[in-house]
Coordinates of C-alpha atoms in Angstrom, one line a residue:
Chain P
M13 CA -0.1 0.0 0.0
H14 CA 0.9 3.4 -0.9
T15 CA 0.3 6.8 0.5
T16 CA -1.5 9.6 -1.4
F17 CA 1.1 11.4 -1.2
E18 CA 2.9 8.3 -2.9
L19 CA 0.4 7.4 -5.4
Q20 CA 0.0 11.2 -6.7
E21 CA 4.0 11.5 -6.9
F22 CA 3.6 8.7 -9.0
I23 CA 0.7 9.7 -11.4
E24 CA 2.9 12.9 -12.0
K25 CA 5.9 10.9 -13.3
A26 CA 3.3 8.7 -15.7
I27 CA 1.6 11.9 -17.3
S28 CA 5.2 13.6 -17.3
E29 CA 6.0 10.7 -19.9
L30 CA 3.2 10.4 -21.5
K31 CA 3.8 10.5 -25.5
Y32 CA 1.3 11.6 -27.8
P33 CA 1.9 11.4 -31.9
D34 CA 4.2 13.9 -32.6
H35 CA 2.0 14.8 -35.7
P36 CA -0.6 17.0 -36.7
K37 CA 2.0 19.2 -34.3
R38 CA -1.2 21.1 -33.5
L39 CA -4.0 18.4 -32.3
Y40 CA -1.6 17.2 -29.8
E41 CA 0.3 20.3 -28.0
P42 CA -2.9 20.9 -26.2
I43 CA -3.2 17.5 -25.0
T44 CA 1.1 18.1 -23.5
Y45 CA 0.4 21.1 -22.6
I46 CA -3.1 20.8 -19.8
M47 CA -2.0 17.6 -19.2
N48 CA 1.3 18.9 -17.8
L49 CA -0.6 22.5 -16.2
G50 CA -0.3 20.6 -13.1
G51 CA -3.2 20.1 -10.2
K52 CA -3.4 17.8 -7.3
R53 CA -3.7 14.4 -9.6
L54 CA -6.9 13.7 -7.3
R55 CA -8.7 12.0 -9.5
P56 CA -6.4 9.6 -10.6
A57 CA -4.9 9.0 -6.8
L58 CA -8.3 7.4 -5.6
V59 CA -8.4 5.3 -8.7
L60 CA -5.3 3.5 -7.5
L61 CA -6.4 3.9 -3.8
A62 CA -9.5 2.2 -4.5
A63 CA -7.6 0.1 -6.2
E64 CA -5.3 -1.3 -3.4
L65 CA -8.1 -0.6 -0.7
F66 CA -9.0 -3.8 -2.4
G67 CA -5.3 -5.2 -2.6
G68 CA -5.1 -4.3 -6.5
D69 CA -1.8 -3.1 -8.0
L70 CA -0.6 0.0 -9.0
E71 CA 1.4 -1.0 -12.1
E72 CA -2.4 -2.8 -13.3
A73 CA -4.3 -0.1 -12.5
L74 CA -2.5 3.2 -13.5
P75 CA -3.5 3.3 -17.0
A76 CA -7.4 3.0 -15.5
A77 CA -6.0 6.2 -13.0
M78 CA -4.3 7.9 -16.5
A79 CA -7.8 7.7 -18.4
I80 CA -10.0 9.5 -15.7
E81 CA -6.5 12.0 -15.6
T82 CA -7.4 12.7 -19.1
F83 CA -10.9 12.7 -19.6
H84 CA -10.9 15.1 -16.6
N85 CA -8.5 17.5 -18.6
F86 CA -11.1 17.1 -21.9
T87 CA -13.9 18.8 -19.8
L88 CA -11.9 21.1 -18.9
I89 CA -10.7 22.1 -22.6
H90 CA -14.3 21.9 -23.3
D91 CA -15.8 23.3 -20.4
D92 CA -13.4 26.9 -20.8
I93 CA -14.6 27.3 -24.5
M94 CA -18.1 27.6 -23.5
D95 CA -17.0 29.2 -20.0
N96 CA -15.4 31.1 -22.5
A97 CA -12.7 31.4 -19.7
P98 CA -9.0 32.9 -20.1
L99 CA -7.3 30.9 -17.5
R100 CA -6.6 27.5 -16.4
R101 CA -4.3 27.2 -12.9
G102 CA -3.4 30.8 -13.5
K103 CA -1.8 29.5 -17.5
Q104 CA -3.7 30.8 -20.6
T105 CA -6.9 27.5 -21.6
V106 CA -6.2 25.9 -24.7
H107 CA -8.5 27.6 -26.5
E108 CA -7.1 31.2 -25.7
K109 CA -3.6 29.8 -26.7
W110 CA -4.6 27.4 -29.5
G111 CA -8.5 28.5 -31.1
T112 CA -11.7 27.1 -29.9
N113 CA -11.7 24.9 -33.5
N114 CA -8.2 23.1 -32.3
A115 CA -9.6 23.5 -28.8
I116 CA -12.5 21.3 -29.9
L117 CA -10.6 19.0 -32.0
S118 CA -7.9 18.4 -29.2
G119 CA -10.5 17.2 -26.5
D120 CA -12.3 15.2 -29.2
V121 CA -9.2 13.1 -29.2
M122 CA -8.5 13.7 -25.4
M123 CA -11.6 11.5 -24.9
V124 CA -10.0 8.7 -28.0
E125 CA -7.1 8.2 -25.6
S126 CA -8.9 8.1 -21.8
N127 CA -11.0 5.1 -23.9
K128 CA -7.1 4.0 -25.4
E129 CA -6.1 3.6 -21.7
L130 CA -8.7 2.4 -20.7
T131 CA -8.2 -1.2 -22.6
K132 CA -5.3 -1.7 -21.2
V133 CA -7.5 -3.0 -18.3
K134 CA -7.3 -6.9 -18.2
A135 CA -9.9 -9.0 -20.6
A136 CA -11.8 -10.1 -17.2
V137 CA -12.9 -6.4 -16.2
L138 CA -12.8 -4.6 -19.5
K139 CA -16.8 -4.8 -19.4
Q140 CA -17.2 -3.6 -16.2
V141 CA -14.8 -0.6 -16.1
L142 CA -16.2 0.5 -19.6
D143 CA -19.7 0.4 -18.3
T144 CA -18.9 2.3 -15.4
F145 CA -16.9 4.6 -17.6
N146 CA -19.5 5.4 -19.9
A147 CA -21.6 6.1 -17.3
T148 CA -19.5 8.2 -15.9
A149 CA -18.7 10.4 -18.7
Q150 CA -22.4 10.6 -19.7
G151 CA -23.0 11.7 -16.0
V152 CA -20.3 14.6 -16.5
C153 CA -21.6 15.7 -19.5
E154 CA -25.6 16.3 -18.0
G155 CA -24.1 18.7 -15.0
Q156 CA -21.9 20.3 -18.0
Q157 CA -25.7 21.1 -19.9
L158 CA -27.5 21.7 -16.0
D159 CA -24.6 24.0 -15.0
M160 CA -24.7 25.7 -18.0
E161 CA -28.6 25.9 -18.0
F162 CA -29.3 27.4 -14.1
E163 CA -27.2 30.4 -15.4
T164 CA -30.0 31.8 -16.9
R165 CA -32.4 30.0 -14.9
N166 CA -34.3 31.9 -11.8
D167 CA -35.9 29.5 -10.8
V168 CA -33.1 26.9 -9.5
S169 CA -33.8 24.7 -6.4
I170 CA -31.5 23.5 -4.1
S171 CA -32.2 19.7 -5.2
E172 CA -32.0 20.6 -8.8
Y173 CA -29.0 22.0 -7.6
I174 CA -27.1 19.2 -5.2
D175 CA -28.2 16.7 -8.7
M176 CA -26.6 19.4 -10.8
I177 CA -23.0 19.4 -8.6
R178 CA -24.1 15.6 -8.1
L179 CA -23.2 15.2 -11.8
K180 CA -21.2 17.5 -12.5
T181 CA -18.6 16.3 -10.0
A182 CA -19.8 13.9 -7.8
V183 CA -20.2 11.0 -10.7
L184 CA -16.6 11.4 -11.8
V185 CA -15.5 11.0 -8.0
G186 CA -17.3 8.0 -7.5
G187 CA -16.5 6.2 -11.1
A188 CA -13.1 6.8 -10.6
M189 CA -13.2 5.1 -7.1
K190 CA -15.6 2.3 -8.6
I191 CA -13.2 1.5 -11.5
G192 CA -10.3 1.4 -9.3
A193 CA -12.1 -0.6 -7.0
I194 CA -13.2 -3.0 -9.7
V195 CA -9.5 -3.1 -11.3
G196 CA -8.5 -4.6 -7.6
G197 CA -10.8 -7.1 -7.6
A198 CA -13.6 -5.7 -6.2
T199 CA -16.9 -7.5 -5.4
E200 CA -19.5 -5.8 -7.2
K201 CA -22.1 -4.7 -3.3
E202 CA -18.6 -3.3 -2.5
A203 CA -17.6 -1.7 -5.9
R204 CA -21.7 -0.4 -5.5
L205 CA -20.1 1.2 -1.9
I206 CA -17.2 2.8 -3.0
Y207 CA -19.5 4.3 -5.6
D208 CA -21.5 5.6 -3.3
F209 CA -19.2 7.0 -1.0
G210 CA -17.6 9.0 -3.7
E211 CA -20.4 10.6 -4.5
N212 CA -21.7 11.8 -1.4
L213 CA -18.1 12.7 -0.7
G214 CA -18.1 14.8 -4.0
I215 CA -21.3 16.2 -3.2
A216 CA -19.6 17.2 0.4
F217 CA -16.3 18.4 -1.5
Q218 CA -18.2 20.8 -3.9
L219 CA -20.6 22.1 -0.9
Q220 CA -17.3 23.0 0.8
D221 CA -16.1 24.7 -1.9
D222 CA -19.3 27.0 -2.3
I223 CA -18.5 28.0 1.4
L224 CA -14.8 28.5 1.1
D225 CA -15.6 30.8 -2.3
V226 CA -17.3 33.3 0.8
Y227 CA -15.8 32.3 3.9
G228 CA -12.4 31.0 3.2
D229 CA -8.8 32.8 4.6
P230 CA -7.9 34.2 1.5
E231 CA -4.5 33.8 2.1
K232 CA -5.3 30.2 2.2
F233 CA -8.0 30.1 -0.8
G234 CA -6.5 29.2 -4.1
K235 CA -9.2 31.5 -5.7
Q236 CA -10.7 34.8 -4.9
V237 CA -13.1 34.6 -1.8
G238 CA -15.9 36.5 -3.2
G239 CA -16.1 35.8 -6.8
D240 CA -19.1 33.7 -7.0
I241 CA -20.9 36.6 -5.1
I242 CA -19.7 38.9 -7.8
A243 CA -20.6 36.7 -10.6
N244 CA -24.3 35.6 -9.4
K245 CA -23.2 32.1 -9.3
K246 CA -26.5 30.2 -8.3
T247 CA -24.7 28.3 -5.5
F248 CA -25.8 26.2 -2.1
L249 CA -25.3 29.4 -0.3
L250 CA -27.6 31.3 -2.5
L251 CA -29.8 29.4 -3.4
K252 CA -30.8 28.9 0.3
A253 CA -30.7 32.8 0.9
L254 CA -32.8 33.0 -2.0
E255 CA -35.1 30.4 -0.6
L256 CA -35.0 32.0 2.9
A257 CA -34.7 35.8 2.7
E258 CA -37.7 37.8 3.0
N259 CA -38.4 41.5 3.0
S260 CA -36.1 43.6 3.2
H261 CA -32.9 40.5 3.0
L262 CA -34.9 39.6 -0.3
E263 CA -34.9 42.9 -1.7
K264 CA -31.4 43.5 -0.5
L265 CA -31.1 40.4 -2.3
H266 CA -32.0 41.1 -5.6
H267 CA -31.4 44.5 -5.5
W268 CA -27.5 42.6 -5.8
I269 CA -28.1 40.4 -7.8
K270 CA -29.1 42.9 -10.5
S271 CA -27.0 45.7 -10.0
E272 CA -24.5 45.8 -13.2
H273 CA -22.1 48.9 -11.7
F274 CA -21.1 47.8 -8.5
D275 CA -18.0 48.1 -6.4
S276 CA -17.0 44.5 -5.3
E277 CA -15.8 44.5 -2.4
E278 CA -19.4 46.2 -1.2
K279 CA -21.5 44.0 -2.9
V280 CA -19.4 41.0 -0.7
A281 CA -19.6 42.5 2.3
E282 CA -23.2 43.6 1.9
V283 CA -24.2 39.8 0.5
K284 CA -22.1 38.3 2.4
R285 CA -24.3 40.2 5.7
I286 CA -27.5 39.1 4.0
Y287 CA -25.9 35.2 3.9
N288 CA -25.1 35.4 7.6
D289 CA -28.3 37.4 8.8
L290 CA -29.8 33.5 7.7
D291 CA -27.6 31.6 9.4
I292 CA -26.9 30.1 5.9
P293 CA -22.8 29.3 6.5
S294 CA -24.1 26.9 9.5
I295 CA -27.0 25.7 6.9
A296 CA -24.2 24.7 4.6
R297 CA -22.2 23.3 7.3
E298 CA -25.0 21.2 8.4
T299 CA -26.0 20.0 4.7
M300 CA -22.0 19.4 3.8
E301 CA -21.9 17.2 6.6
Q302 CA -24.3 15.5 6.4
Y303 CA -23.0 15.0 3.0
L304 CA -19.6 13.6 4.2
D305 CA -21.5 11.6 7.3
R306 CA -23.1 9.4 4.9
A307 CA -20.1 9.2 2.8
L308 CA -18.2 8.0 5.9
A309 CA -20.9 5.8 6.7
L310 CA -20.9 3.8 3.2
F311 CA -17.1 3.7 3.4
G312 CA -17.5 2.2 6.7
Q313 CA -20.3 -0.9 5.5
I314 CA -17.2 -1.8 3.0
E315 CA -15.6 -5.3 4.6
V316 CA -12.1 -4.5 4.3
T317 CA -9.0 -4.1 7.4
D318 CA -9.7 -0.8 8.9
E319 CA -4.9 -1.0 7.7
A320 CA -6.7 -1.2 4.6
K321 CA -8.7 2.0 4.7
V322 CA -6.6 4.9 6.3
N323 CA -5.1 5.9 3.4
L324 CA -8.6 6.5 1.8
L325 CA -9.7 7.7 5.5
D326 CA -6.9 10.3 5.6
L327 CA -7.5 11.4 2.5
T328 CA -11.2 12.2 3.2
H329 CA -10.5 14.3 6.5
T330 CA -7.6 16.0 4.7
L331 CA -9.9 17.2 1.6
M332 CA -12.7 18.1 4.5
A333 CA -10.7 20.3 6.4
R334 CA -9.8 23.0 3.9
E335 CA -9.8 26.7 5.9
Y336 CA -13.2 28.4 6.5
Chain E
M29 CA -27.2 -12.8 -46.1
H30 CA -29.6 -9.4 -46.7
T31 CA -29.4 -7.1 -49.6
T32 CA -27.8 -3.1 -48.8
F33 CA -31.4 -1.6 -49.1
E34 CA -32.4 -4.3 -46.7
L35 CA -29.5 -3.5 -44.0
Q36 CA -30.2 0.6 -45.0
E37 CA -34.3 -0.1 -43.7
F38 CA -33.2 -2.0 -40.6
I39 CA -30.2 0.5 -39.5
E40 CA -32.6 3.5 -40.9
K41 CA -35.7 1.3 -38.6
A42 CA -33.0 1.2 -35.5
I43 CA -32.2 4.8 -35.8
S44 CA -36.2 5.6 -35.5
E45 CA -36.5 3.8 -32.2
L46 CA -33.2 5.1 -30.2
K47 CA -34.5 6.3 -26.8
Y48 CA -32.2 8.8 -26.0
P49 CA -33.0 10.1 -21.7
D50 CA -35.8 13.2 -21.6
H51 CA -33.2 14.9 -19.2
P52 CA -31.4 17.1 -19.3
K53 CA -34.0 17.7 -23.0
R54 CA -30.9 20.3 -24.3
L55 CA -28.3 17.8 -24.5
Y56 CA -30.0 14.9 -26.3
E57 CA -32.5 16.1 -28.5
P58 CA -29.7 17.7 -30.7
I59 CA -28.8 13.9 -30.9
T60 CA -32.2 12.5 -32.1
Y61 CA -32.2 15.5 -34.6
I62 CA -29.2 14.8 -35.9
M63 CA -28.6 11.1 -36.4
N64 CA -33.1 12.2 -37.8
L65 CA -31.5 13.8 -40.4
G66 CA -31.1 11.0 -43.1
G67 CA -28.6 10.6 -45.1
K68 CA -27.7 6.6 -47.0
R69 CA -26.6 5.3 -43.7
L70 CA -23.6 3.9 -45.7
R71 CA -21.3 3.5 -42.8
P72 CA -23.6 1.4 -41.0
A73 CA -24.4 -0.7 -44.2
L74 CA -20.7 -1.1 -44.5
V75 CA -20.5 -2.8 -40.7
L76 CA -23.6 -5.0 -41.4
L77 CA -22.4 -6.0 -44.9
A78 CA -18.8 -6.7 -43.4
A79 CA -20.5 -8.8 -40.9
E80 CA -22.6 -11.1 -43.2
L81 CA -19.5 -11.8 -45.2
F82 CA -17.9 -13.9 -42.6
G83 CA -21.7 -15.5 -41.6
G84 CA -22.0 -13.2 -38.7
D85 CA -25.4 -12.6 -37.4
L86 CA -27.3 -9.4 -38.2
E87 CA -28.3 -8.8 -34.2
E88 CA -25.4 -9.2 -33.1
A89 CA -23.3 -6.6 -35.2
L90 CA -26.2 -3.6 -34.8
P91 CA -24.4 -2.3 -31.4
A92 CA -21.2 -2.1 -33.3
A93 CA -23.5 -0.5 -36.9
M94 CA -25.4 2.1 -34.4
A95 CA -21.7 2.6 -32.8
I96 CA -20.0 3.9 -36.0
E97 CA -23.6 5.8 -37.5
T98 CA -23.4 7.8 -33.9
F99 CA -19.4 8.4 -34.3
H100 CA -20.1 9.8 -37.2
N101 CA -23.0 12.2 -36.7
F102 CA -21.2 13.1 -33.5
T103 CA -18.6 13.9 -35.9
L104 CA -20.6 15.7 -38.4
I105 CA -21.3 18.2 -35.0
H106 CA -18.4 18.9 -34.6
D107 CA -16.9 19.8 -37.5
D108 CA -19.8 21.8 -38.6
I109 CA -18.7 24.4 -35.1
M110 CA -15.6 24.6 -37.0
D111 CA -16.5 25.0 -40.6
N112 CA -19.2 27.2 -39.5
A113 CA -21.8 26.3 -41.8
P114 CA -25.4 27.2 -41.2
L115 CA -26.8 24.0 -43.0
R116 CA -26.5 20.4 -42.6
R117 CA -28.8 18.1 -45.1
G118 CA -30.5 21.2 -46.4
K119 CA -31.6 21.9 -42.5
Q120 CA -30.0 23.6 -39.8
T121 CA -26.6 22.2 -38.4
V122 CA -27.2 22.0 -34.3
H123 CA -24.7 24.7 -33.4
E124 CA -27.1 27.2 -35.4
K125 CA -30.4 25.8 -33.8
W126 CA -28.9 25.1 -30.4
G127 CA -25.5 27.6 -30.1
T128 CA -22.2 26.2 -30.0
N129 CA -21.5 25.0 -26.3
N130 CA -24.8 23.0 -26.7
A131 CA -23.6 22.1 -29.6
I132 CA -20.1 21.2 -28.6
L133 CA -21.7 18.9 -25.5
S134 CA -24.1 17.2 -27.0
G135 CA -21.7 15.8 -29.4
D136 CA -19.0 15.1 -26.7
V137 CA -21.9 13.0 -25.4
M138 CA -22.8 10.9 -28.5
M139 CA -19.0 9.7 -28.5
V140 CA -20.2 8.5 -25.0
E141 CA -23.1 7.0 -26.7
S142 CA -21.2 5.2 -29.7
N143 CA -18.9 3.9 -26.9
K144 CA -22.2 2.2 -24.9
E145 CA -22.6 0.8 -27.9
L146 CA -19.8 -0.5 -28.8
T147 CA -19.6 -2.5 -25.0
K148 CA -22.6 -4.4 -26.6
V149 CA -20.5 -6.9 -29.1
K150 CA -19.7 -10.1 -27.5
A151 CA -17.0 -10.1 -25.0
A152 CA -14.5 -12.8 -26.6
V153 CA -14.2 -9.9 -29.5
L154 CA -14.9 -6.3 -27.1
K155 CA -10.9 -5.2 -27.2
Q156 CA -10.7 -6.2 -30.5
V157 CA -13.7 -4.2 -31.5
L158 CA -12.6 -1.2 -29.3
D159 CA -9.2 -1.2 -30.3
T160 CA -9.9 -0.4 -33.9
F161 CA -12.9 1.9 -33.4
N162 CA -10.5 4.0 -31.1
A163 CA -7.2 3.9 -34.1
T164 CA -10.2 4.6 -36.5
A165 CA -12.0 7.6 -33.7
Q166 CA -7.9 8.9 -33.6
G167 CA -7.7 9.1 -37.9
V168 CA -11.1 11.1 -38.3
C169 CA -9.7 13.6 -35.4
E170 CA -6.2 14.2 -36.9
G171 CA -7.6 14.5 -40.8
Q172 CA -9.8 16.7 -39.7
Q173 CA -6.9 19.0 -38.3
L174 CA -4.9 18.4 -41.6
D175 CA -7.7 19.8 -43.3
M176 CA -8.3 22.7 -41.5
E177 CA -4.1 23.5 -41.7
F178 CA -4.5 23.2 -45.4
E179 CA -7.1 26.1 -45.7
T180 CA -4.3 28.6 -44.8
R181 CA -1.4 26.3 -46.2
N182 CA 0.0 27.5 -50.1
D183 CA 2.0 24.0 -49.6
V184 CA -0.2 21.1 -49.7
S185 CA 1.1 18.5 -51.4
I186 CA -0.5 15.9 -53.7
S187 CA 0.9 12.7 -51.5
E188 CA -0.6 15.4 -47.9
Y189 CA -3.9 15.9 -49.8
I190 CA -4.1 12.0 -50.2
D191 CA -3.1 11.0 -46.1
M192 CA -6.0 14.3 -45.1
I193 CA -8.6 12.4 -47.0
R194 CA -7.3 9.0 -46.2
L195 CA -7.5 9.7 -42.0
K196 CA -10.8 12.3 -42.7
T197 CA -12.8 10.0 -44.8
A198 CA -11.4 6.8 -45.7
V199 CA -10.2 5.5 -42.4
L200 CA -14.0 5.4 -41.0
V201 CA -14.9 3.4 -43.9
G202 CA -12.3 1.1 -43.3
G203 CA -12.9 0.6 -40.1
A204 CA -15.9 0.2 -39.9
M205 CA -15.8 -2.5 -42.0
K206 CA -13.1 -4.2 -39.9
I207 CA -15.2 -3.8 -36.9
G208 CA -18.5 -5.9 -38.5
A209 CA -15.7 -8.1 -39.8
I210 CA -14.6 -9.2 -36.6
V211 CA -18.0 -9.2 -34.8
G212 CA -18.6 -12.0 -37.7
G213 CA -16.1 -13.7 -36.9
A214 CA -13.3 -13.1 -39.5
T215 CA -9.4 -14.2 -39.1
E216 CA -7.1 -11.5 -38.0
K217 CA -5.9 -12.0 -42.1
E218 CA -8.8 -11.2 -42.8
A219 CA -9.8 -7.9 -40.6
R220 CA -7.2 -6.4 -42.0
L221 CA -7.9 -7.5 -45.8
I222 CA -11.0 -5.6 -45.5
Y223 CA -9.7 -2.5 -43.6
D224 CA -7.0 -2.4 -46.5
F225 CA -10.1 -2.6 -49.1
G226 CA -12.2 -0.2 -46.9
E227 CA -9.5 2.4 -47.0
N228 CA -8.6 2.3 -50.3
L229 CA -12.6 2.4 -51.3
G230 CA -12.7 5.5 -49.3
I231 CA -9.9 7.4 -51.1
A232 CA -11.0 6.5 -54.3
F233 CA -14.0 7.6 -53.1
Q234 CA -13.4 10.9 -52.3
L235 CA -11.0 11.2 -55.7
Q236 CA -14.7 10.8 -57.1
D237 CA -16.0 13.2 -54.8
D238 CA -13.7 15.6 -55.8
I239 CA -14.1 15.2 -59.6
L240 CA -18.2 15.3 -59.4
D241 CA -17.5 18.4 -57.6
V242 CA -16.9 20.0 -61.1
Y243 CA -17.9 17.1 -63.4
G244 CA -20.3 16.1 -62.0
D245 CA -24.6 16.5 -63.5
P246 CA -25.5 19.7 -61.8
E247 CA -29.3 17.8 -62.0
K248 CA -27.4 14.1 -60.2
F249 CA -25.2 16.2 -58.0
G250 CA -26.5 17.0 -54.8
K251 CA -24.6 20.2 -54.2
Q252 CA -24.1 23.3 -56.1
V253 CA -21.5 22.1 -59.3
G254 CA -18.3 24.2 -59.0
G255 CA -18.6 24.8 -55.3
D256 CA -15.2 23.6 -54.5
I257 CA -13.6 25.9 -57.3
I258 CA -15.2 28.7 -56.0
A259 CA -13.9 28.5 -52.5
N260 CA -11.0 27.9 -53.6
K261 CA -10.8 24.3 -52.0
K262 CA -7.4 22.5 -51.9
T263 CA -8.9 19.5 -53.8
F264 CA -6.6 16.7 -55.5
L265 CA -7.8 18.9 -58.5
L266 CA -6.6 21.9 -57.5
L267 CA -3.1 21.0 -56.1
K268 CA -2.8 18.8 -59.1
A269 CA -3.4 22.1 -61.5
L270 CA -1.4 23.8 -59.2
E271 CA 2.0 21.3 -59.1
L272 CA 1.3 21.2 -63.3
A273 CA 0.7 24.3 -64.7
E274 CA 3.1 27.0 -65.9
N275 CA 3.1 30.4 -67.3
S276 CA -0.3 31.7 -68.6
H277 CA -2.0 29.4 -66.8
L278 CA -0.1 29.4 -63.4
E279 CA -1.4 32.9 -63.6
K280 CA -4.5 32.3 -64.2
L281 CA -4.6 30.3 -61.8
H282 CA -3.2 32.4 -59.0
H283 CA -5.4 35.4 -60.4
W284 CA -8.7 33.6 -59.9
I285 CA -8.0 31.9 -56.4
K286 CA -6.8 35.1 -55.2
S287 CA -10.1 37.1 -56.7
E288 CA -11.8 38.7 -53.8
H289 CA -14.3 39.2 -56.4
F290 CA -16.0 37.9 -58.8
D291 CA -18.6 36.4 -60.9
S292 CA -18.8 33.0 -59.5
E293 CA -19.8 31.2 -63.3
E294 CA -17.5 33.1 -64.8
K295 CA -15.0 31.4 -62.3
V296 CA -16.0 28.0 -62.5
A297 CA -15.7 28.1 -66.0
E298 CA -12.1 29.5 -66.7
V299 CA -10.7 27.1 -63.5
K300 CA -12.5 24.4 -65.4
R301 CA -10.9 25.9 -68.8
I302 CA -7.5 25.1 -67.3
Y303 CA -8.3 21.8 -65.8
N304 CA -9.1 20.9 -69.3
D305 CA -6.2 21.9 -70.8
L306 CA -3.9 20.3 -67.8
D307 CA -5.6 17.2 -68.6
I308 CA -6.4 17.2 -65.0
P309 CA -9.7 15.6 -65.2
S310 CA -8.1 12.1 -66.7
I311 CA -5.4 12.2 -64.5
A312 CA -7.8 12.4 -61.4
R313 CA -9.4 9.7 -62.3
E314 CA -7.1 7.4 -63.7
T315 CA -5.7 8.2 -59.9
M316 CA -9.2 7.4 -58.4
E317 CA -9.0 4.3 -60.4
Q318 CA -5.6 3.2 -59.6
Y319 CA -7.3 3.3 -55.4
L320 CA -10.3 1.3 -56.8
D321 CA -8.6 -1.2 -58.6
R322 CA -5.9 -1.7 -55.3
A323 CA -9.1 -1.9 -53.3
L324 CA -10.8 -4.5 -55.5
A325 CA -8.0 -6.6 -55.4
L326 CA -7.5 -6.6 -51.3
F327 CA -11.0 -7.8 -51.4
G328 CA -10.6 -10.1 -54.1
Q329 CA -7.7 -12.1 -51.9
I330 CA -10.3 -12.9 -48.6
E331 CA -11.4 -16.2 -49.1
V332 CA -15.2 -16.6 -48.8
T333 CA -17.4 -17.9 -51.0
D334 CA -17.8 -15.2 -53.9
E335 CA -21.9 -15.6 -53.4
A336 CA -21.1 -13.5 -50.0
K337 CA -18.9 -11.0 -52.1
V338 CA -21.6 -10.7 -54.3
N339 CA -23.4 -7.8 -52.5
L340 CA -20.2 -5.5 -50.9
L341 CA -18.8 -5.7 -54.7
D342 CA -22.6 -4.7 -55.8
L343 CA -22.3 -2.0 -53.2
T344 CA -18.7 -0.5 -54.5
H345 CA -20.0 -0.2 -57.9
T346 CA -23.0 1.4 -57.2
L347 CA -21.1 4.1 -55.2
M348 CA -18.2 4.6 -57.9
A349 CA -20.4 5.1 -60.2
R350 CA -21.5 7.9 -60.3
E351 CA -22.9 10.5 -62.9
Y352 CA -19.8 12.3 -63.8

């Protein structure tokens, strides 16, 4: 068994050794570029952690881990086009650097690369791995679609929001772990349990992200604190506030949402004040903890030794203990 | 065994019965839309013809045929974005109707749908089918990339052009037949032969298309005759003419390529005159026939009865006997 850190290093090395065809250069350069932009390699690490949880072999699980990381980066390229994002991890996005057409096509071929990696898993589990991967990939596309649609809708409910983040973020966390588990030799029941663990953890993680965006320590949180408020992003916090606010709170909230010209700091401070008045941070943390508790209860049902569980449990606690 | 017509009807019925999820509506509607825009269903028919050539079962080969047709339509959606095309088969393109972001994402999920269809082939050939499909999909992406790059290049050679159409068009013809053959029980050698048959046939078919665009019967050719000339498309004919033209021919050719304001009919007539002077149509037909002959010679090496070969041979002759 390896620690998460060791697995991350193992993955980083494998990524740095990836070799795509030389030609056509403009098709493959963006892939090398985005794959080497960094990141914590959490999703492929989860594949490997899940494989080792069930006694699987690292080398055997590596292609599946690479497939997940390649797929994730493919979605980043296409999402960045759709979101018109100029930067990714502080660097130019692929479509900014190579143009939209190139970004579409390099993304497409990355999807093929993910599938090529997957075919390297052993024949006995190939079908099961592919079924899980395809269901995961489909869910991620559905989540992105809903996320785009929410931007122009004014009637998004909390349950719709949870379903969107489940699809956009959490199914990939669950799918990565389930694929690792299958390759590692898990039974169908165990694979199902670890998928559900991952999905619930993924939702908890995204809710934490929503909270940190407003209440995070600016020194420690990677992004601009209040960015979601400034952009009127329909997060759990905003949707909950819109649900609970009455009279002057509701009026103020609508005022800030509709304002086109405003002082960013003032808007963040004012909306934050409304959130605080309505007890939104406590409600959000409570909801987050419900998903985390459910995740841990499901993880508890997996019948392997406590020793085998240590690494995944440690990572869970690290992920869920970011500063806010 | 079934005739091509019967197979096309069989495919058409299967497509009309395809059912995608209801939700999110805007993600799946474009798929139903483009899948039902019509077309001759040649690629999936080739999957089935190849399966039957080796005694394969139709129902068993159908998912692979659907995978190929779904993949082909996915490439149409993304290519139409890149080409900024307003129409596809006389109807609005997906990105015109649903917007570019939606078109990107619906295309992505179609790629997942193709892969889902593929996992339905029997376990014994799954890996081999996936390897063929992934190599094919990768080739098609490379072909599209080269096609885009050629638009802004002035030094495209004939051999580069042939390689581009091989990737963009012919590998899918070969890949479709190889996948059908594998599902139908072909040996590795036979699968290789039918792939090479398809690839050469695909190149011959595309060269015929280049010729028909200039010399086709306007009544019978579906597109505007001379469209390639008007758009300065780097076809076999133009590249060959640029290679062979000297003095006044070369000057005239460059004049028409550079002209921004011109009478379309005049440009087509003048460029056609240069092609005729340089004997371009004969050279193009000769090259096309070389690929067709090579295709047929490879097909001849496949060791099945002449009776089994009749349908694929008939289709080949029908495809290659369009009016010009």
